[in-house]
Amino acid sequence: MTPFGARLSEAVSAYGPLCAGIDPHASLLADWGLTDDVAGLETFASTVVEALAGEVAVVKPQSAFFERHGAAGVAVLERTIQDARAAGLLVLLDVKRGDIGSTAAAYADAYLDAASPMQVDAVTVSPYLGFGSLEPFLATAERNGGGVFVLALTSNPEGPEVQHARIGERTVAGAMLDHLRERNAEASPQGSYGAVVGATVGELTEDVDINGPLLIPGFGAQGGTVADLRRLFGPVWEHVLPASSRGILAAGPDVASLRRAARAVRDELA
């Protein structure tokens, strides 16, 4: 099975470095004239998949906005994942899971195992139970050609409390990046284990050259610009995957308008 890192490189070569969010906020549902219920959720998600197929490399559903609608909302998420992958999109599920032992393994099986109806191409995870706690995710991803994105330097203002704390000579974030660099060593064109690094971190003091993808939230509506991306990540641009949600989704519900918005962001990044 082709590893996720190689599949991501191929998709970015074809469609450009853009990860488009599928974030059905209650406010966005209202802006689209949809009800804040499962019916509105399904219409929203299916419209976004229809609009973005063949336009972007990756879509990133935010699991929480589906889960808030209960079991029926999770069923919509499952269908959205399946429809997006069938349409040729890579699916990065934003779940930020983190646990230990058999519980971590169960989460990994739910999202990364080929036997799961919710299998995606990659997931986000939290390493703050220790990087070793992620081993079930990394192992399941490797067996199934999947990817894992590890929180490292996030765009929220509370992040530095943990991420900038020091372990000897290294910060916690630096330690996470070192682990990822080791995991991705020798992979070509890039490894399958990525880091989440915010576009609004200010000055970048860590080495983010991990030979793996860098998911960059905080771009677009959250304040990060293309100039910020180039300044922070220029030396590793081939690994950069900026994420944009509201900047694209605000153009809905018209499919053609969503496509134009995605193309505009894609062209700006190019």
XYZ file of N, CA, C and O in Angstrom, residues 63-182:
480
model
N -14.439 16.644 13.477
C -15.340 15.640 14.029
C -16.320 16.215 15.050
O -17.485 15.799 15.105
N -15.882 17.172 15.848
C -16.730 17.685 16.927
C -18.045 18.257 16.420
O -19.089 18.117 17.076
N -18.014 18.906 15.250
C -19.226 19.537 14.739
C -20.235 18.513 14.225
O -21.408 18.845 14.041
N -19.773 17.303 13.983
C -20.678 16.206 13.644
C -21.137 15.509 14.926
O -22.317 15.177 15.081
N -20.225 15.301 15.855
C -20.536 14.601 17.093
C -21.579 15.337 17.932
O -22.341 14.710 18.674
N -21.620 16.670 17.812
C -22.578 17.438 18.626
C -24.027 17.108 18.275
O -24.955 17.433 19.030
N -24.230 16.429 17.125
C -25.575 16.012 16.726
C -25.856 14.559 17.108
O -26.851 13.979 16.651
N -25.004 13.978 17.950
C -25.252 12.632 18.435
C -24.920 11.558 17.419
O -24.174 11.767 16.462
N -25.499 10.376 17.638
C -25.187 9.227 16.787
C -25.533 9.497 15.329
O -24.798 9.073 14.414
N -26.627 10.211 15.087
C -27.003 10.518 13.706
C -25.973 11.439 13.057
O -25.703 11.337 11.854
N -25.383 12.337 13.843
C -24.344 13.201 13.310
C -23.081 12.423 12.971
O -22.428 12.701 11.950
N -22.735 11.448 13.802
C -21.577 10.591 13.502
C -21.843 9.774 12.239
O -20.924 9.546 11.436
N -23.080 9.361 12.042
C -23.424 8.640 10.808
C -23.231 9.534 9.588
O -22.762 9.087 8.531
N -23.558 10.821 9.714
C -23.310 11.766 8.616
C -21.813 11.894 8.375
O -21.361 11.929 7.221
N -21.030 11.960 9.440
C -19.576 12.025 9.293
C -19.060 10.795 8.548
O -18.219 10.912 7.641
N -19.551 9.631 8.909
C -19.126 8.395 8.233
C -19.429 8.462 6.739
O -18.566 8.143 5.907
N -20.631 8.904 6.380
C -20.978 9.009 4.962
C -20.131 10.070 4.261
O -19.729 9.898 3.100
N -19.857 11.161 4.969
C -19.040 12.229 4.385
C -17.638 11.728 4.079
O -17.076 12.005 3.005
N -17.069 10.981 5.005
C -15.744 10.391 4.797
C -15.760 9.481 3.579
O -14.889 9.559 2.695
N -16.734 8.604 3.522
C -16.807 7.648 2.412
C -17.011 8.343 1.077
O -16.368 8.004 0.076
N -17.885 9.347 1.053
C -18.152 10.072 -0.195
C -16.924 10.847 -0.659
O -16.614 10.882 -1.855
N -16.231 11.475 0.296
C -15.052 12.257 -0.064
C -13.948 11.372 -0.618
O -13.322 11.692 -1.640
N -13.725 10.248 0.012
C -12.667 9.345 -0.470
C -13.057 8.741 -1.820
O -12.197 8.589 -2.705
N -14.331 8.421 -1.989
C -14.779 7.888 -3.275
C -14.610 8.914 -4.386
O -14.406 8.556 -5.551
N -14.667 10.210 -4.027
C -14.507 11.280 -5.010
C -13.042 11.608 -5.286
O -12.751 12.526 -6.058
N -12.138 10.889 -4.639
C -10.718 11.082 -4.890
C -10.021 12.051 -3.958
O -8.851 12.371 -4.149
N -10.726 12.547 -2.956
C -10.132 13.456 -1.986
C -9.414 12.680 -0.895
O -9.890 11.628 -0.454
N -8.276 13.183 -0.445
C -7.676 12.670 0.778
C -8.434 13.266 1.956
O -8.755 14.453 1.958
N -8.710 12.443 2.958
C -9.480 12.893 4.116
C -8.590 12.868 5.351
O -8.084 11.805 5.750
N -8.406 14.037 5.936
C -7.697 14.195 7.198
C -8.743 14.518 8.255
O -9.341 15.596 8.234
N -8.984 13.585 9.164
C -10.022 13.789 10.170
C -9.426 14.491 11.383
O -8.479 14.008 12.004
N -9.991 15.645 11.706
C -9.516 16.429 12.838
C -10.244 15.956 14.088
O -11.372 16.388 14.362
N -9.583 15.063 14.834
C -10.177 14.507 16.058
C -9.305 14.759 17.283
O -9.788 14.665 18.403
N -8.025 15.010 17.079
C -7.079 15.307 18.172
C -7.201 14.302 19.304
O -7.217 14.669 20.496
N -7.233 13.032 18.955
C -7.328 11.990 19.971
C -5.982 11.808 20.667
O -4.923 12.054 20.100
N -6.043 11.336 21.902
C -4.843 11.033 22.661
C -5.214 10.197 23.864
O -6.048 10.611 24.674
N -4.630 9.006 23.976
C -4.916 8.128 25.104
C -3.772 7.129 25.192
O -2.747 7.296 24.535
N -3.943 6.104 25.996
C -2.865 5.134 26.176
C -3.370 3.720 25.909
O -4.569 3.447 25.950
N -2.428 2.852 25.603
C -2.675 1.419 25.533
C -3.809 1.019 24.619
O -3.931 1.485 23.478
N -4.675 0.151 25.159
C -5.740 -0.420 24.342
C -6.754 0.629 23.897
O -7.379 0.485 22.842
N -6.926 1.704 24.689
C -7.859 2.755 24.292
C -7.328 3.510 23.085
O -8.069 3.794 22.135
N -6.035 3.833 23.090
C -5.424 4.467 21.924
C -5.510 3.559 20.714
O -5.780 4.009 19.591
N -5.305 2.263 20.924
C -5.396 1.308 19.817
C -6.809 1.266 19.241
O -6.994 1.142 18.025
N -7.807 1.367 20.110
C -9.195 1.352 19.636
C -9.492 2.594 18.806
O -10.156 2.519 17.761
N -9.023 3.765 19.260
C -9.187 4.977 18.455
C -8.488 4.821 17.107
O -9.028 5.208 16.063
N -7.280 4.266 17.126
C -6.529 4.087 15.878
C -7.276 3.163 14.923
O -7.363 3.427 13.714
N -7.829 2.074 15.460
C -8.591 1.152 14.620
C -9.823 1.843 14.033
O -10.207 1.599 12.888
N -10.458 2.704 14.822
C -11.685 3.364 14.367
C -11.433 4.232 13.148
O -12.296 4.325 12.262
N -10.269 4.872 13.077
C -10.035 5.870 12.031
C -9.029 5.457 10.966
O -9.052 6.010 9.863
N -8.151 4.500 11.286
C -7.051 4.218 10.371
C -7.032 2.784 9.839
O -6.312 2.508 8.877
N -7.794 1.890 10.441
C -7.789 0.502 9.989
C -8.671 0.334 8.756
O -9.766 0.896 8.685
N -8.200 -0.446 7.802
C -8.931 -0.629 6.546
C -10.285 -1.297 6.753
O -11.171 -1.164 5.903
N -10.464 -1.992 7.866
C -11.739 -2.660 8.123
C -12.796 -1.722 8.689
O -13.972 -2.097 8.780
N -12.406 -0.507 9.055
C -13.351 0.420 9.679
C -14.175 1.150 8.623
O -13.623 1.643 7.631
N -15.472 1.300 8.838
C -16.291 2.097 7.905
C -15.957 3.584 7.969
O -16.368 4.348 7.101
N -15.202 4.004 8.989
C -14.810 5.403 9.118
C -13.334 5.606 8.784
O -12.745 6.625 9.174
N -12.729 4.663 8.066
C -11.309 4.820 7.750
C -11.059 6.101 6.969
O -11.747 6.411 5.999
N -10.065 6.849 7.426
C -9.636 8.065 6.746
C -8.173 7.903 6.340
O -7.531 6.904 6.647
N -7.665 8.905 5.651
C -6.274 8.843 5.213
C -5.309 9.265 6.313
O -4.176 8.790 6.364
N -5.759 10.157 7.201
C -4.906 10.623 8.296
C -5.777 11.217 9.390
O -6.928 11.600 9.155
N -5.193 11.299 10.585
C -5.887 11.897 11.736
C -4.947 12.856 12.460
O -3.725 12.767 12.327
N -5.530 13.761 13.239
C -4.762 14.570 14.171
C -4.790 13.901 15.540
O -5.800 13.311 15.943
N -3.658 14.000 16.262
C -3.556 13.398 17.598
C -2.844 14.363 18.538
O -2.087 15.233 18.109
N -3.083 14.167 19.837
C -2.411 14.954 20.872
C -1.355 14.083 21.550
O -1.663 12.976 22.011
N -0.105 14.573 21.642
C 0.976 13.761 22.200
C 1.229 14.004 23.680
O 2.243 13.535 24.211
N 0.334 14.715 24.361
C 0.693 15.201 25.684
C 0.413 14.209 26.809
O 0.413 14.576 27.990
N 0.227 12.935 26.452
C 0.396 11.826 27.396
C 1.764 11.168 27.170
O 2.026 10.090 27.678
N 2.605 11.851 26.405
C 3.918 11.314 26.046
C 3.884 10.794 24.622
O 2.902 10.162 24.195
N 4.960 11.069 23.870
C 4.970 10.661 22.468
C 4.782 9.152 22.330
O 4.128 8.682 21.394
N 5.323 8.392 23.275
C 5.182 6.939 23.211
C 3.753 6.460 23.251
O 3.439 5.375 22.757
N 2.847 7.272 23.829
C 1.439 6.881 23.881
C 0.808 6.854 22.498
O -0.268 6.273 22.311
N 1.476 7.482 21.518
C 0.951 7.511 20.151
C 1.305 6.267 19.350
O 0.874 6.141 18.200
N 2.063 5.366 19.929
C 2.535 4.206 19.163
C 1.408 3.434 18.485
O 1.546 3.021 17.322
N 0.249 3.215 19.143
C -0.834 2.508 18.432
C -1.299 3.239 17.174
O -1.614 2.599 16.166
N -1.346 4.558 17.211
C -1.724 5.320 16.019
C -0.667 5.168 14.921
O -1.000 4.946 13.757
N 0.597 5.289 15.296
C 1.673 5.213 14.309
C 1.740 3.825 13.683
O 1.908 3.684 12.469
N 1.581 2.790 14.516
C 1.658 1.421 14.006
C 0.475 1.105 13.092
O 0.644 0.479 12.037
N -0.723 1.522 13.489
C -1.903 1.263 12.657
C -1.819 2.040 11.350
O -2.184 1.525 10.285
N -1.329 3.272 11.424
C -1.140 4.047 10.199
C -0.160 3.356 9.263
O -0.408 3.253 8.056
N 0.931 2.870 9.788
C 1.935 2.217 8.940
C 1.370 0.974 8.272
O 1.606 0.734 7.084
N 0.595 0.192 9.003
C 0.017 -1.039 8.430
C -0.986 -0.742 7.332
O -1.185 -1.559 6.429
N -1.627 0.416 7.399
C -2.746 0.720 6.497
C -2.469 1.865 5.532
O -3.384 2.339 4.859
N -1.219 2.300 5.459
C -0.884 3.388 4.538
C -1.449 4.725 4.947
O -1.684 5.590 4.098
N -1.680 4.918 6.253
C -2.278 6.146 6.747
C -1.256 7.130 7.270
O -0.052 6.875 7.291
N -1.759 8.270 7.713
C -0.906 9.322 8.252
C -1.392 9.780 9.612
O -2.554 9.591 9.982
N -0.477 10.393 10.359
C -0.781 10.919 11.692
C -0.164 12.305 11.797
O 1.024 12.484 11.506
N -0.974 13.294 12.208
C -0.492 14.653 12.434
C -0.499 14.934 13.930
O -1.553 14.884 14.570
N 0.663 15.250 14.467
C 0.863 15.414 15.906
C 0.883 16.898 16.261
O 1.606 17.687 15.648
N 0.092 17.293 17.250
C 0.105 18.675 17.710
C 1.506 19.033 18.198
O 2.067 18.351 19.052
N 2.072 20.126 17.672
C 3.410 20.543 18.069
C 3.415 21.992 18.529
O 3.647 22.284 19.702
N 3.157 22.924 17.608
C 3.114 24.356 17.923
C 1.797 24.899 17.393
O 1.707 25.315 16.246
N 0.780 24.876 18.220
C -0.563 25.189 17.747
C -0.809 26.691 17.760
O -0.079 27.464 18.369
N -1.867 27.110 17.053
C -2.136 28.533 16.853
C -2.931 29.157 17.983
O -3.093 30.379 18.017
N -3.425 28.369 18.946
C -4.211 28.952 20.042
C -3.284 29.607 21.064
O -2.165 29.125 21.312
N -3.708 30.703 21.679
C -2.825 31.445 22.589
C -2.470 30.682 23.858
O -1.482 31.015 24.529
N -3.235 29.652 24.222
C -2.939 28.886 25.431
C -1.826 27.857 25.226
O -1.256 27.339 26.185
N -1.522 27.541 23.957
C -0.592 26.469 23.645
C 0.791 26.582 24.259
O 1.346 25.583 24.743
N 1.401 27.774 24.275
C 2.773 27.883 24.788
C 2.963 27.407 26.224
O 4.067 27.021 26.613
N 1.902 27.440 27.033
C 2.022 26.988 28.423
C 2.603 25.584 28.498
O 3.413 25.277 29.389
N 2.208 24.727 27.576
C 2.712 23.360 27.523
C 3.815 23.224 26.472
O 4.888 22.667 26.733
N 3.582 23.764 25.304
C 4.468 23.488 24.176
C 5.831 24.151 24.308
O 6.821 23.651 23.773
N 5.912 25.282 25.018
C 7.185 25.971 25.213
C 7.887 25.563 26.505
O 9.004 26.031 26.772
N 7.243 24.732 27.307
C 7.906 24.230 28.515
C 9.143 23.428 28.108
O 9.198 22.850 27.023
N 10.120 23.379 28.993
C 11.399 22.781 28.627
C 11.596 21.420 29.286
O 11.214 21.188 30.438
N 12.208 20.529 28.502
C 12.665 19.235 28.986
C 14.176 19.243 28.806
O 14.682 18.990 27.707
N 14.904 19.607 29.837
C 16.342 19.767 29.676
C 16.625 20.925 28.740
O 16.196 22.056 28.966
N 17.325 20.642 27.635
C 17.700 21.673 26.677
C 16.636 21.896 25.598
O 16.763 22.812 24.789
N 15.619 21.044 25.566
C 14.608 21.128 24.509
C 13.280 21.601 25.057
O 12.965 21.383 26.222
N 12.493 22.245 24.197
C 11.099 22.502 24.553
C 10.294 21.232 24.321
O 10.732 20.303 23.621
N 9.097 21.196 24.883
C 8.204 20.065 24.640
C 7.899 19.953 23.150
O 7.941 18.861 22.566
N 7.594 21.090 22.518
C 7.324 21.075 21.079
C 8.529 20.567 20.303
O 8.395 19.776 19.360
N 9.728 21.026 20.688
C 10.939 20.564 20.014
C 11.131 19.066 20.147
O 11.565 18.394 19.196
N 10.795 18.525 21.315
C 10.903 17.079 21.508
C 9.943 16.331 20.589
O 10.296 15.300 20.004
N 8.714 16.849 20.437
C 7.753 16.204 19.550
C 8.266 16.221 18.103
O 8.171 15.224 17.375
N 8.823 17.354 17.689
C 9.357 17.468 16.327
C 10.548 16.537 16.126
O 10.693 15.932 15.054
N 11.376 16.385 17.150
C 12.510 15.461 17.052
C 12.022 14.026 16.862
O 12.574 13.270 16.054
N 11.009 13.639 17.622
C 10.450 12.287 17.477
C 9.932 12.065 16.054
O 10.155 10.995 15.451
N 9.227 13.053 15.517
C 8.681 12.920 14.164
C 9.797 12.833 13.132
O 9.711 12.050 12.173
N 10.844 13.626 13.321
C 11.980 13.588 12.391
C 12.601 12.190 12.372
O 12.950 11.671 11.297
N 12.728 11.584 13.529
C 13.272 10.228 13.606
C 12.362 9.229 12.892
O 12.830 8.340 12.165
